[in-house]
Structure formats: structure tokens, C-alpha cells
Tab-separated table of C-alpha atoms in Angstrom:
chain	number	residue	atom	x	y	z
O	1250	UNK	CA	29.012	-51.794	-9.261
O	1251	UNK	CA	28.461	-55.831	-8.309
O	1252	UNK	CA	27.636	-54.443	-4.437
O	1253	UNK	CA	24.936	-52.461	-5.832
O	1254	UNK	CA	23.090	-56.319	-8.268
O	1255	UNK	CA	23.460	-58.143	-5.856
O	1256	UNK	CA	21.252	-55.233	-2.795
O	1257	UNK	CA	19.396	-55.732	-6.072
O	1258	UNK	CA	18.856	-59.242	-6.379
O	1259	UNK	CA	18.574	-58.803	-3.116
O	1260	UNK	CA	15.929	-56.698	-2.788
O	1261	UNK	CA	13.991	-58.600	-5.585
O	1262	UNK	CA	14.322	-61.383	-3.307
O	1263	UNK	CA	12.611	-59.967	-0.443
O	1264	UNK	CA	9.727	-57.899	-2.269
O	1265	UNK	CA	8.913	-62.164	-3.055
O	1266	UNK	CA	9.138	-63.090	0.158
O	1267	UNK	CA	9.429	-61.069	3.036
O	1268	UNK	CA	10.236	-62.456	6.266
O	1269	UNK	CA	13.900	-63.079	5.018
O	1270	UNK	CA	17.384	-61.641	7.083
O	1271	UNK	CA	18.790	-58.639	6.494
O	1272	UNK	CA	17.541	-55.957	4.642
O	1273	UNK	CA	15.910	-55.204	7.685
O	1274	UNK	CA	17.428	-51.920	9.110
O	1275	UNK	CA	16.820	-52.824	12.359
O	1276	UNK	CA	19.405	-52.902	13.551
O	1277	UNK	CA	21.859	-49.693	13.968
O	1278	UNK	CA	25.029	-50.471	15.874
O	1279	UNK	CA	25.128	-54.229	13.330
O	1280	UNK	CA	24.401	-52.398	9.870
O	1281	UNK	CA	24.389	-54.925	7.384
O	1282	UNK	CA	26.109	-54.258	3.771
O	1283	UNK	CA	21.555	-53.512	2.599
O	1284	UNK	CA	20.970	-50.850	5.425
O	1285	UNK	CA	24.793	-49.520	4.717
O	1286	UNK	CA	23.590	-48.902	0.950
O	1287	UNK	CA	20.471	-47.383	2.673
O	1288	UNK	CA	21.805	-45.069	4.562
O	1289	UNK	CA	23.742	-43.613	2.109
O	1290	UNK	CA	20.406	-42.980	-0.335
O	1291	UNK	CA	19.347	-41.538	3.069
O	1292	UNK	CA	22.212	-38.632	3.311
O	1293	UNK	CA	22.136	-38.488	-0.688
O	1294	UNK	CA	18.926	-37.326	0.503
O	1295	UNK	CA	19.035	-34.785	2.892
O	1296	UNK	CA	21.470	-32.947	0.696
O	1297	UNK	CA	18.912	-33.758	-1.702
O	1298	UNK	CA	15.798	-32.096	0.300
O	1299	UNK	CA	18.342	-29.268	2.067
O	1300	UNK	CA	18.906	-28.020	-1.974
O	1301	UNK	CA	14.963	-27.997	-2.155
O	1302	UNK	CA	14.968	-26.521	1.625
O	1303	UNK	CA	12.924	-22.824	-0.509
O	1304	UNK	CA	12.988	-20.985	3.382
O	1305	UNK	CA	10.359	-17.889	1.993
O	1306	UNK	CA	8.332	-21.479	1.308
O	1307	UNK	CA	5.446	-21.027	3.512
O	1308	UNK	CA	3.667	-24.463	4.911
O	1309	UNK	CA	-0.116	-23.911	4.171
O	1310	UNK	CA	-1.976	-22.656	6.402
O	1311	UNK	CA	-6.468	-23.068	7.548
O	1312	UNK	CA	-8.677	-21.865	8.920
O	1313	UNK	CA	-10.185	-22.781	12.351
O	1314	UNK	CA	-12.919	-25.322	10.982
O	1315	UNK	CA	-10.530	-27.709	9.613
O	1316	UNK	CA	-8.868	-28.094	13.031
O	1317	UNK	CA	-8.791	-31.708	13.774
O	1318	UNK	CA	-10.864	-32.140	16.780
O	1319	UNK	CA	-10.593	-34.452	18.885
O	1320	UNK	CA	-6.844	-34.126	18.526
O	1321	UNK	CA	-4.816	-36.959	17.960
O	1322	UNK	CA	-2.232	-38.169	20.237
O	1323	UNK	CA	1.471	-40.222	19.135
O	1324	UNK	CA	4.256	-41.026	20.930
O	1325	UNK	CA	6.976	-43.814	20.750
O	1326	UNK	CA	4.958	-45.704	23.868
O	1327	UNK	CA	0.593	-44.445	25.229
O	1328	UNK	CA	-1.040	-41.784	26.412
O	1329	UNK	CA	-0.742	-43.419	30.301
O	1330	UNK	CA	3.410	-43.325	30.407
O	1331	UNK	CA	3.122	-39.581	28.837
O	1332	UNK	CA	5.084	-37.618	31.839
O	1333	UNK	CA	4.686	-34.374	33.114
O	1334	UNK	CA	6.786	-31.743	33.728
O	1335	UNK	CA	6.443	-29.910	36.817
O	1336	UNK	CA	5.735	-25.828	34.920
O	1337	UNK	CA	6.354	-23.837	38.167
O	1338	UNK	CA	10.131	-25.352	38.091
O	1339	UNK	CA	10.461	-25.896	34.437
O	1340	UNK	CA	13.259	-24.012	32.543
O	1341	UNK	CA	14.524	-24.824	29.523
O	1342	UNK	CA	18.469	-25.488	28.927
O	1343	UNK	CA	20.622	-24.049	27.156
O	1344	UNK	CA	24.018	-25.337	24.635
O	1345	UNK	CA	26.559	-25.387	22.567
O	1346	UNK	CA	27.157	-22.232	20.179
O	1347	UNK	CA	25.167	-19.968	22.023
O	1348	UNK	CA	26.502	-17.211	24.287
O	1349	UNK	CA	24.055	-16.394	26.851
O	1350	UNK	CA	23.109	-19.818	27.682
O	1351	UNK	CA	21.010	-18.663	31.492
O	1352	UNK	CA	17.658	-21.418	31.763
O	1353	UNK	CA	14.758	-20.346	30.411
O	1354	UNK	CA	11.712	-20.419	32.641
O	1355	UNK	CA	7.789	-20.359	31.022
O	1356	UNK	CA	7.040	-17.203	31.719
O	1357	UNK	CA	10.395	-15.023	30.186
O	1358	UNK	CA	8.885	-17.114	28.070
O	1359	UNK	CA	5.704	-16.067	27.206
O	1360	UNK	CA	7.383	-12.899	27.500
O	1361	UNK	CA	8.296	-12.217	24.249
O	1362	UNK	CA	6.844	-11.844	21.529
O	1363	UNK	CA	3.691	-14.802	20.794
O	1364	UNK	CA	3.361	-17.106	16.537
O	1365	UNK	CA	0.106	-18.276	16.092
O	1366	UNK	CA	-0.160	-20.976	13.624
O	1367	UNK	CA	-3.019	-23.776	12.348
O	1368	UNK	CA	-1.417	-25.338	10.038
O	1369	UNK	CA	-1.019	-29.825	8.979
O	1370	UNK	CA	1.062	-32.129	11.304
O	1371	UNK	CA	1.885	-35.194	8.877
O	1372	UNK	CA	2.950	-37.869	10.217
O	1373	UNK	CA	5.381	-40.513	8.675
O	1374	UNK	CA	2.824	-43.042	9.236
O	1375	UNK	CA	1.350	-41.164	6.643
O	1376	UNK	CA	-2.410	-38.983	7.691
O	1377	UNK	CA	-2.037	-35.106	8.565
O	1378	UNK	CA	-3.860	-33.620	11.113
O	1379	UNK	CA	-4.852	-30.187	11.556
O	1380	UNK	CA	-4.218	-27.475	14.616
O	1381	UNK	CA	-3.477	-24.312	15.883
O	1382	UNK	CA	0.197	-23.117	17.995
O	1383	UNK	CA	1.048	-20.626	18.761
O	1384	UNK	CA	4.618	-19.895	20.923
O	1385	UNK	CA	7.463	-18.067	19.833
O	1386	UNK	CA	9.343	-17.992	16.544
O	1387	UNK	CA	12.286	-20.402	17.491
O	1388	UNK	CA	14.781	-17.637	14.783
O	1389	UNK	CA	13.596	-14.797	17.287
O	1390	UNK	CA	14.974	-17.114	20.522
O	1391	UNK	CA	17.928	-17.789	18.685
O	1392	UNK	CA	19.391	-14.822	18.118
O	1393	UNK	CA	17.384	-13.912	21.876
O	1394	UNK	CA	20.129	-15.734	23.551
O	1395	UNK	CA	23.170	-15.334	20.649
O	1396	UNK	CA	23.075	-18.629	18.638
O	1397	UNK	CA	25.904	-19.428	16.209
O	1398	UNK	CA	23.381	-19.156	13.912
O	1399	UNK	CA	26.031	-20.571	11.073
O	1400	UNK	CA	25.748	-23.939	13.219
O	1401	UNK	CA	24.710	-26.470	10.881
O	1402	UNK	CA	22.087	-27.816	14.113
O	1403	UNK	CA	19.561	-27.253	16.418
O	1404	UNK	CA	19.648	-30.064	18.827
O	1405	UNK	CA	16.385	-31.219	21.801
O	1406	UNK	CA	16.857	-33.652	24.389
O	1407	UNK	CA	12.638	-34.480	25.549
O	1408	UNK	CA	11.130	-34.760	29.875
O	1409	UNK	CA	10.760	-38.354	27.721
O	1410	UNK	CA	14.038	-39.547	26.444
O	1411	UNK	CA	13.633	-38.350	23.420
O	1412	UNK	CA	16.013	-36.960	21.401
O	1413	UNK	CA	15.985	-35.046	17.397
O	1414	UNK	CA	17.521	-32.244	15.965
O	1415	UNK	CA	17.046	-29.603	12.642
O	1416	UNK	CA	18.999	-28.007	9.723
O	1417	UNK	CA	19.602	-24.629	10.577
O	1418	UNK	CA	18.308	-23.365	8.138
O	1419	UNK	CA	14.984	-24.956	9.120
O	1420	UNK	CA	15.206	-23.722	12.316
O	1421	UNK	CA	15.012	-20.428	10.993
O	1422	UNK	CA	11.662	-20.466	8.939
O	1423	UNK	CA	9.453	-17.613	9.654
O	1424	UNK	CA	7.396	-21.296	11.462
O	1425	UNK	CA	8.832	-22.563	13.318
O	1426	UNK	CA	8.411	-22.110	16.574
O	1427	UNK	CA	8.513	-22.869	20.534
O	1428	UNK	CA	4.708	-23.708	21.235
O	1429	UNK	CA	3.951	-23.551	24.990
O	1430	UNK	CA	-0.243	-23.577	23.293
O	1431	UNK	CA	-2.484	-25.908	21.234
O	1432	UNK	CA	-5.948	-25.043	20.101
O	1433	UNK	CA	-5.460	-21.669	22.078
O	1434	UNK	CA	-5.033	-23.585	25.602
O	1435	UNK	CA	-1.309	-23.951	27.321
O	1436	UNK	CA	0.261	-27.321	25.576
O	1437	UNK	CA	-1.258	-30.614	28.654
O	1438	UNK	CA	1.029	-33.361	29.359
O	1439	UNK	CA	0.030	-35.983	25.606
O	1440	UNK	CA	0.464	-32.469	23.888
O	1441	UNK	CA	3.946	-31.363	24.212
O	1442	UNK	CA	3.942	-29.223	27.726
O	1443	UNK	CA	5.515	-27.022	28.503
O	1444	UNK	CA	7.345	-25.913	25.565
O	1445	UNK	CA	7.107	-28.047	22.615
O	1446	UNK	CA	8.851	-27.800	18.457
O	1447	UNK	CA	6.129	-26.754	16.486
O	1448	UNK	CA	7.695	-26.751	12.218
O	1449	UNK	CA	4.958	-27.244	9.908
O	1450	UNK	CA	7.565	-27.468	6.932
O	1451	UNK	CA	8.471	-30.687	8.026
O	1452	UNK	CA	7.351	-34.933	9.161
O	1453	UNK	CA	5.799	-34.935	12.654
O	1454	UNK	CA	9.002	-36.679	14.149
O	1455	UNK	CA	10.216	-34.379	13.435
O	1456	UNK	CA	8.491	-31.958	16.319
O	1457	UNK	CA	9.860	-33.103	20.197
O	1458	UNK	CA	7.861	-32.635	22.506
O	1459	UNK	CA	8.362	-31.005	26.803
O	1460	UNK	CA	11.611	-29.829	25.206
O	1461	UNK	CA	14.354	-29.670	28.733
O	1462	UNK	CA	17.386	-28.534	26.541
O	1463	UNK	CA	18.083	-27.632	23.536
O	1464	UNK	CA	21.536	-26.473	22.028
O	1465	UNK	CA	22.995	-24.707	18.550
O	1466	UNK	CA	25.760	-27.498	16.836
O	1467	UNK	CA	28.554	-28.613	14.165
O	1468	UNK	CA	28.316	-32.069	15.822
O	1469	UNK	CA	25.507	-33.953	14.234
O	1470	UNK	CA	23.138	-34.986	16.669
O	1471	UNK	CA	20.431	-37.431	15.341
O	1472	UNK	CA	17.473	-37.966	17.035
O	1473	UNK	CA	15.825	-41.148	18.374
O	1474	UNK	CA	13.802	-42.093	15.963
O	1475	UNK	CA	16.864	-41.368	12.962
O	1476	UNK	CA	18.924	-43.479	14.029
O	1477	UNK	CA	17.009	-46.353	13.586
O	1478	UNK	CA	16.985	-45.610	10.311
O	1479	UNK	CA	13.798	-42.988	9.137
O	1480	UNK	CA	15.231	-39.386	7.488
O	1481	UNK	CA	17.061	-37.193	8.662
O	1482	UNK	CA	16.192	-34.365	7.022
O	1483	UNK	CA	12.657	-35.434	7.299
O	1484	UNK	CA	11.441	-32.153	4.741
O	1485	UNK	CA	8.005	-31.556	3.864
G	447	UNK	CA	21.912	-52.787	-35.860
G	448	UNK	CA	19.109	-51.480	-33.806
G	449	UNK	CA	16.132	-52.298	-37.368
G	450	UNK	CA	17.301	-56.129	-36.766
G	451	UNK	CA	16.092	-56.795	-33.599
G	452	UNK	CA	12.735	-57.278	-31.518
G	453	UNK	CA	13.796	-55.261	-28.732
G	454	UNK	CA	16.662	-52.505	-28.997
G	455	UNK	CA	18.953	-52.626	-26.094
G	456	UNK	CA	17.845	-49.462	-25.002
G	457	UNK	CA	14.329	-51.049	-24.233
G	458	UNK	CA	15.980	-54.195	-22.885
G	459	UNK	CA	17.874	-52.397	-20.053
G	460	UNK	CA	15.617	-50.123	-19.517
G	461	UNK	CA	12.787	-52.633	-19.274
G	462	UNK	CA	15.152	-54.798	-16.482
G	463	UNK	CA	15.799	-51.716	-14.958
G	464	UNK	CA	12.556	-50.910	-14.305
G	465	UNK	CA	11.155	-53.996	-12.980
G	466	UNK	CA	13.880	-54.163	-9.613
G	467	UNK	CA	12.730	-50.458	-9.417
G	468	UNK	CA	8.964	-51.991	-9.189
G	469	UNK	CA	9.390	-54.796	-7.176
G	470	UNK	CA	11.663	-52.232	-4.647
G	471	UNK	CA	8.889	-49.384	-5.502
G	472	UNK	CA	5.499	-51.967	-4.795
G	473	UNK	CA	7.107	-53.728	-2.311
G	474	UNK	CA	8.393	-50.988	-0.376
G	475	UNK	CA	4.929	-48.481	-0.859
G	476	UNK	CA	3.612	-52.304	0.598
G	477	UNK	CA	5.069	-50.817	3.799
G	478	UNK	CA	4.731	-47.761	3.761
G	479	UNK	CA	0.228	-48.596	3.161
G	480	UNK	CA	-0.116	-51.002	6.552
G	481	UNK	CA	1.437	-47.746	8.755
G	482	UNK	CA	-2.005	-46.280	8.093
G	483	UNK	CA	-4.265	-47.598	5.508
G	484	UNK	CA	-6.244	-45.996	3.747
G	485	UNK	CA	-8.671	-48.682	3.688
G	486	UNK	CA	-9.535	-51.313	5.296
G	487	UNK	CA	-7.026	-53.730	4.532
G	488	UNK	CA	-3.438	-54.222	4.602
G	489	UNK	CA	-0.457	-55.660	2.222
G	490	UNK	CA	0.648	-59.581	3.546
G	491	UNK	CA	3.789	-58.918	3.374
G	492	UNK	CA	6.041	-55.862	2.199
G	493	UNK	CA	9.826	-54.808	1.545
G	494	UNK	CA	11.695	-54.104	4.572
G	495	UNK	CA	10.572	-55.368	7.589
G	496	UNK	CA	9.415	-51.804	9.487
G	497	UNK	CA	8.320	-48.958	8.537
G	498	UNK	CA	11.814	-46.552	8.888
G	499	UNK	CA	12.905	-49.955	6.797
G	500	UNK	CA	9.790	-49.382	3.358
G	501	UNK	CA	10.801	-45.461	3.405
G	502	UNK	CA	14.254	-46.020	3.397
G	503	UNK	CA	13.322	-49.027	0.922
G	504	UNK	CA	10.863	-46.273	-1.227
G	505	UNK	CA	13.497	-43.654	-0.957
G	506	UNK	CA	16.554	-45.073	-2.107
G	507	UNK	CA	14.467	-46.981	-5.402
G	508	UNK	CA	12.607	-44.158	-6.861
G	509	UNK	CA	15.983	-42.391	-7.756
G	510	UNK	CA	16.574	-45.731	-10.359
G	511	UNK	CA	12.615	-45.834	-11.312
G	512	UNK	CA	12.872	-42.049	-11.523
G	513	UNK	CA	16.260	-42.158	-14.084
G	514	UNK	CA	15.827	-45.456	-15.476
G	515	UNK	CA	12.303	-43.189	-17.183
G	516	UNK	CA	13.304	-40.601	-17.597
G	517	UNK	CA	16.299	-42.763	-19.971
G	518	UNK	CA	13.717	-45.017	-21.976
G	519	UNK	CA	11.750	-41.658	-22.468
G	520	UNK	CA	14.385	-39.489	-23.783
G	521	UNK	CA	15.358	-42.856	-25.797
G	522	UNK	CA	11.828	-43.441	-27.177
G	523	UNK	CA	11.273	-40.043	-28.201
G	524	UNK	CA	14.996	-39.640	-30.061
G	525	UNK	CA	14.630	-43.507	-31.451
G	526	UNK	CA	10.929	-42.957	-32.883
G	527	UNK	CA	10.366	-45.829	-30.887
G	528	UNK	CA	6.942	-43.892	-29.143
G	529	UNK	CA	5.371	-44.108	-32.349
G	530	UNK	CA	4.952	-47.737	-32.112
G	531	UNK	CA	2.451	-47.155	-29.042
G	532	UNK	CA	0.388	-44.746	-31.008
G	533	UNK	CA	-2.929	-44.314	-32.678
G	534	UNK	CA	-4.788	-46.302	-30.187
G	535	UNK	CA	-8.205	-46.545	-31.754
G	536	UNK	CA	-11.052	-48.027	-30.339
G	537	UNK	CA	-12.699	-50.548	-32.493
G	538	UNK	CA	-8.880	-51.658	-33.417
G	539	UNK	CA	-8.276	-52.364	-29.830
G	540	UNK	CA	-11.996	-54.477	-29.324
G	541	UNK	CA	-11.358	-56.542	-32.416
G	542	UNK	CA	-7.575	-56.955	-30.820
G	543	UNK	CA	-8.584	-57.831	-27.990
G	544	UNK	CA	-11.957	-59.913	-28.911
G	545	UNK	CA	-9.601	-61.606	-31.125
G	546	UNK	CA	-6.445	-62.112	-28.316
G	547	UNK	CA	-10.346	-63.856	-25.877
G	548	UNK	CA	-10.774	-66.168	-29.036
G	549	UNK	CA	-7.397	-67.176	-29.039
G	550	UNK	CA	-7.303	-65.394	-32.720
G	551	UNK	CA	-4.436	-62.637	-32.542
G	552	UNK	CA	-1.955	-62.734	-35.019
G	553	UNK	CA	1.055	-61.835	-32.927
G	554	UNK	CA	3.527	-60.299	-35.491
G	555	UNK	CA	6.955	-59.370	-34.465
G	556	UNK	CA	7.660	-55.926	-33.107
G	557	UNK	CA	4.812	-55.136	-33.803
G	558	UNK	CA	2.130	-53.904	-31.146
G	559	UNK	CA	-1.021	-55.004	-31.121
G	560	UNK	CA	-3.744	-52.510	-30.453
G	561	UNK	CA	-4.311	-53.929	-27.180
G	562	UNK	CA	-0.531	-53.814	-26.561
G	563	UNK	CA	-0.145	-50.250	-27.585
G	564	UNK	CA	-3.514	-49.243	-25.066
G	565	UNK	CA	-1.752	-50.855	-22.246
G	566	UNK	CA	1.841	-49.977	-23.297
G	567	UNK	CA	0.423	-46.788	-23.075
G	568	UNK	CA	-1.851	-46.878	-19.943
G	569	UNK	CA	0.378	-48.048	-17.509
G	570	UNK	CA	3.565	-45.756	-18.344
G	571	UNK	CA	0.858	-42.794	-17.967
G	572	UNK	CA	0.139	-44.683	-14.434
G	573	UNK	CA	3.714	-44.806	-14.371
G	574	UNK	CA	4.299	-40.618	-14.500
G	575	UNK	CA	1.992	-40.070	-11.915
G	576	UNK	CA	2.412	-42.019	-9.462
G	577	UNK	CA	5.900	-40.292	-9.364
G	578	UNK	CA	4.965	-37.416	-9.566
G	579	UNK	CA	1.858	-38.229	-7.196
G	580	UNK	CA	4.654	-39.434	-4.783
G	581	UNK	CA	6.643	-36.317	-5.024
G	582	UNK	CA	3.645	-34.647	-3.749
G	583	UNK	CA	3.383	-36.760	-0.762
G	584	UNK	CA	7.175	-37.171	-0.197
G	585	UNK	CA	7.217	-32.542	-0.563
G	586	UNK	CA	3.935	-31.458	-0.062
G	587	UNK	CA	5.086	-27.731	0.972
G	588	UNK	CA	8.654	-27.324	-0.917
G	589	UNK	CA	6.665	-28.904	-4.033
G	590	UNK	CA	3.133	-27.302	-3.370
G	591	UNK	CA	2.570	-26.530	-6.591
G	592	UNK	CA	2.582	-30.462	-7.638
G	593	UNK	CA	0.810	-31.448	-4.386
G	594	UNK	CA	-2.097	-28.481	-5.636
G	595	UNK	CA	-2.257	-30.043	-9.096
G	596	UNK	CA	-3.263	-33.829	-7.237
G	597	UNK	CA	-5.830	-31.652	-4.827
G	598	UNK	CA	-3.678	-31.798	-1.641
G	599	UNK	CA	-1.772	-34.089	0.673
G	600	UNK	CA	-4.135	-35.697	1.237
G	601	UNK	CA	-6.434	-36.290	-2.339
G	602	UNK	CA	-2.254	-37.133	-3.506
G	603	UNK	CA	-2.230	-40.054	-1.610
G	604	UNK	CA	-4.829	-41.432	-3.011
G	605	UNK	CA	-4.577	-40.891	-6.149
G	606	UNK	CA	-1.138	-42.758	-5.640
G	607	UNK	CA	-3.163	-45.556	-4.481
G	608	UNK	CA	-4.684	-45.895	-7.177
G	609	UNK	CA	-1.663	-45.461	-9.781
G	610	UNK	CA	-0.145	-48.017	-8.083
G	611	UNK	CA	-3.379	-49.856	-8.512
G	612	UNK	CA	-3.145	-50.105	-11.891
G	613	UNK	CA	0.598	-50.451	-11.815
G	614	UNK	CA	0.164	-53.791	-10.233
G	615	UNK	CA	-2.519	-55.007	-12.959
G	616	UNK	CA	-1.473	-53.905	-15.365
G	617	UNK	CA	2.409	-56.761	-14.286
G	618	UNK	CA	-0.909	-59.905	-13.574
G	619	UNK	CA	-1.591	-58.950	-17.313
G	620	UNK	CA	1.573	-58.661	-18.515
G	621	UNK	CA	2.846	-61.914	-16.734
G	622	UNK	CA	-0.268	-63.432	-17.414
G	623	UNK	CA	0.157	-63.078	-20.889
G	624	UNK	CA	3.724	-64.087	-21.162
G	625	UNK	CA	2.764	-67.461	-19.631
G	626	UNK	CA	1.001	-68.355	-23.039
G	627	UNK	CA	2.932	-66.725	-25.244
G	628	UNK	CA	6.865	-67.944	-23.898
G	629	UNK	CA	8.258	-67.770	-26.651
G	630	UNK	CA	7.291	-63.559	-26.268
G	631	UNK	CA	10.685	-63.511	-22.971
G	632	UNK	CA	13.801	-64.403	-24.730
G	633	UNK	CA	13.310	-61.724	-27.110
G	634	UNK	CA	13.242	-59.440	-24.461
G	635	UNK	CA	16.682	-60.621	-22.848
G	636	UNK	CA	18.382	-61.525	-26.183
G	637	UNK	CA	16.679	-59.352	-28.566
G	638	UNK	CA	15.395	-61.168	-30.586
G	639	UNK	CA	15.921	-61.762	-34.804
G	640	UNK	CA	13.329	-59.681	-37.071
G	641	UNK	CA	12.621	-62.412	-40.044
């Protein structure tokens, strides 16, 4: 109680004078007291969001004329630094609790039933764009490869060093897809070629691009931004 | 006991907890706003030093804001305190407002004048709008019915911003009035005594 009180007093002081030290959530490896408090609250919010999550509630869909044009590029680096994956040799590697871990080529992924959606992409910063994506339902894919869908997490590793993870319930939601196409064309490098996750029930940073590795696991995989302080569940 | 004090203890407790909640929510809200400004300005400071910290404070502080607010509302109805906020009659608001400008408004301990009633009811309304529009921005998919109430995600962000603006304007007037009539501050801490 005393800790919380002092934290709140610090919060008040910071509200008046932001550039004071501490409370900045800036060094995840060396959390101070405020960081630990925020982390505990974020973990609590993960649980609340998992309880709020209804697998039958669909993210809103939009008309073709509502699609944002031109599309908005966003990453933790500039558009000139986007990695280009060779699509002819590309293989999606599988790991964790999956029965058939044989890697998947693009042709194999395209041979599975494709699902199209026009949905809203909401960035953690607050802006939103509407786009059209199509690809393989993640739930279909996970069942196809014999993934243990009782696992807590599905984790992703990307060609650009990015990584992220989602809860299994959200992974199995019917609008969660491994997208291969964007705006009716194969994905381009800035928008996550050759395969990206499109999950309209979560914030934008939970939609990793250029996925090279996918796993089902019970070991918390974290994520690039999540490990720096963004809320892990980040459901919409 | 509670009839003899100017401000009963549940009112004082929730008031000061709300001060903490407001500092956290507005401070971190400004940090979040700055990441993707709705207008052509940004705030000169915010709680937390980057977006991730701002969001973490905002989504932690919301629990204090909401639970403290609910305690206030339940207490207000249970104790009958809410009756002090009504009626709000435009004619009385105007006469008390012009009286206050002429520094000619009688201060009755434990009684809200018409301007106070309007401002207090107004800021409570803004607080409710801020919470509901905030939930719409946080959970536009799961709480779609709430989000639709505000005209969708895009408009809900503006509603949330203007609710904050309304609360900030209230705080400015509130602090200005306390500065002008400082004797009203100690009873908000100790409870004070009615004559």
C-alpha cells in the first residue's frame, strides 16, 4: 500500500514535470518500482482482455470504396531498409508443438483455401487504415499441420528480426489469416511479403510481416514491442 | 456525524483519489495523443517518456478512475448527496454567475450555488463520456456496441479528446476559484464544520 501510494505520488510529480527520471518504462532489463507496477497492471489487463475476448465477435468489415489509398507503410525502420525475401526459395519454418513440421512453400500455402477480408488496421499510436487482405485462415493452417491448439501461444519470427506472439483463442478466430495478398495483389516487401499475419481483432503491431517461423507453444514468447512495454494482448 | 461536516469523508476520499487518477489519465493521455495528434498541435509534456509508457500508465490509471468513480456514484445515490447537484436552472446559473463576477456571491457552507451545480454535473458527465469513449477506443471490436454509440472508432477518438478538454477546462476554473477563495480548501481535507 505504501509502495502504491509512493508510486502514485511519483505519478503526480511526473504529471507536473515529465522529464524527471524513472517511470519511463525505458529499460526493460532494469525495471524500477514504477516499471514493476506498470508491468503487473499490464499482465492484469492481459487477463481482463482474454476474458473479454469473444471468438464469435467479428471485427467490422468495410466496402471496397472505403479502402485507404495509398496504403500506409509502418515499421520500426524506414521503407528503404525493408528486407526482401526471395519468394522462390521461401519456406515457412514450423516449430513448437506441431506434429508435421515440414516447412511450407508459397505454392503450398496458396493451394489451401483462401479467405479475403476488408478490415480496419488500428495502430497502437491511434491512427487507422482500411485494407483488403487475403490468405489462409490461421485456424485451418494450424489444424492442417497438427498444431496443438490447446497451447497458450502462437509465436512468429520475421525476416527483419521482428517477432511477436498471440493467444491461441485469437489465433483461432475466423478472421485471423496468414495473408499472402494485399489489395488484390501478392504482398510487396514493405507490406510484409511473402507472408504476414493479419489479425483484425488486435492492434497493428500484433500483425507481424515477412514471417519466417511459426510455432505453437506454452512458453511465453513475448514480442519486439511487447518486451519494451507495449501491452502483450493488445486486443481491439 | 456526517451531517455536521461540510464535506463527508467519502466525498473527500474519492475527490483526492480522483485528483491522482486525473493527473495520471490526462498526463498519459497527452503522451498518447502526441504519438498521432488529431490536430496540428502536440502537448508540451506527458506522463511517461514514450508511447509505451504513456499507454501503460493510461491502462493502469483507468482502474483507479473507474472504481473510484463508481464508489463516488454509489455513495452519492446512497447518501442522497446527488440531490445537492440539482436542480440546475438557467436563470439561477446566470444570476449566480454574474454575482460571482461582481464578487458579490454569498458563500454558503455545504450548499452548492447554481454555477457550482452546473459545473459539477457537467464535469461528471464529461467524466462518464471520457470513460465510455475511452473503452470504445480500447476495445472497438469486443465493445462494438459502445463504439457504435460514439459513431465508430474514428469519431470516438475525437469524443475522447473533447471530454478530456472539458475536464481540463473545469479543472482550470475549479483551481482558479479555490485560489480566489482559499478558505474552501481546508474543509476539503479535514471535512470542516457546518455552523
